[in-house]
Steps between C-alpha positions, in 0.01 A plus 500: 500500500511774216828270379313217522210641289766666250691189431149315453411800221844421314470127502168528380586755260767247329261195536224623297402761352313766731320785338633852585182598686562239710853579598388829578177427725784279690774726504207757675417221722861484611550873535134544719679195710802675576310827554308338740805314707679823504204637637479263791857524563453888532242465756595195736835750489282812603382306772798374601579839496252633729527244746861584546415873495221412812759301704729815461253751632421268758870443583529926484246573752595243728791636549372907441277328815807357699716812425183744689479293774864484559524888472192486769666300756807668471314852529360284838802393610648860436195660708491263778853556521469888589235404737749305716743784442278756643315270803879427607620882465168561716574251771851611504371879561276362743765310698694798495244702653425309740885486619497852545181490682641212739851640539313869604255270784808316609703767536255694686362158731753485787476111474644429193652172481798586249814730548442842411726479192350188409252463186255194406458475146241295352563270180234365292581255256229474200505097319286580202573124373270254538416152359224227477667326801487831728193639538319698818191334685265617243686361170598864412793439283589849397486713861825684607699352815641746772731464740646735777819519649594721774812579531728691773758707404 
């Protein structure tokens, strides 16, 4: 546009006669034009700018968010972990106990149905999987299954 209005100024300039003041009030006219496109260039930029800078934050905090949440559930995962750990060691103790409690009663009942040198040991087997498809009476999905074995030796 300032081109158009430039090559207008010469042509005119070369057709007739123009007085100086007027080439001067147009050559303002062109630079206040320009001023004011540069202007509006500058700011549709700027916004452009800070549109792009929004979508970035956004972008950062979703995935600050999704970071904490994995570090959560792992922390979870982690803690329930040691819980199984230590409700297993505690049955195991348990179990064992109890062995040495039976093993003392049998020994000292005179009708024990094993041979003397004989020992029952009891097996549990823990199935902490579970799925969508296998679920106990009550739709508990996430319960702990137990099963015992006895076993003579």
């Amino acid at each position: 546009m300032v081109k158009l209005l430039e090559s207008i100024i010469s042509s005119m300039q070369k057709a007739s006669s123009l007085k100086d003041s007027d080439i001067i009030s147009l050559g303002t006219k062109i630079n206040e034009l320009e001023a004011e496109l540069k202007q509006a260039t500058n700011s549709s930029l700027e916004i452009k700018a800070k549109e792009l800078e929004n979508e970035l934050e956004k972008v950062t905090q979703n995935s600050s968010f999704k970071n904490g949440l994995i570090f959560c559930l792992r922390s979870r995962i982690s803690n329930l972990e040691d819980e199984l750990d230590q409700v297993v060691s505690q049955l195991h103790q348990t179990i064992h106990d109890s062995k040495i409690g039976s093993a003392k009663a049998n020994s000292a009942s005179s009708s024990n149905d094993y041979k003397h040198d004989e020992i029952v040991e009891e097996i549990l087997h823990f199935s902490s999987h579970y799925s969508k498809h296998e679920s106990d009476e009550k739709g508990d999905y996430d319960s702990i299954h137990c099963t015992c074995y006895y076993v003579k030796r």
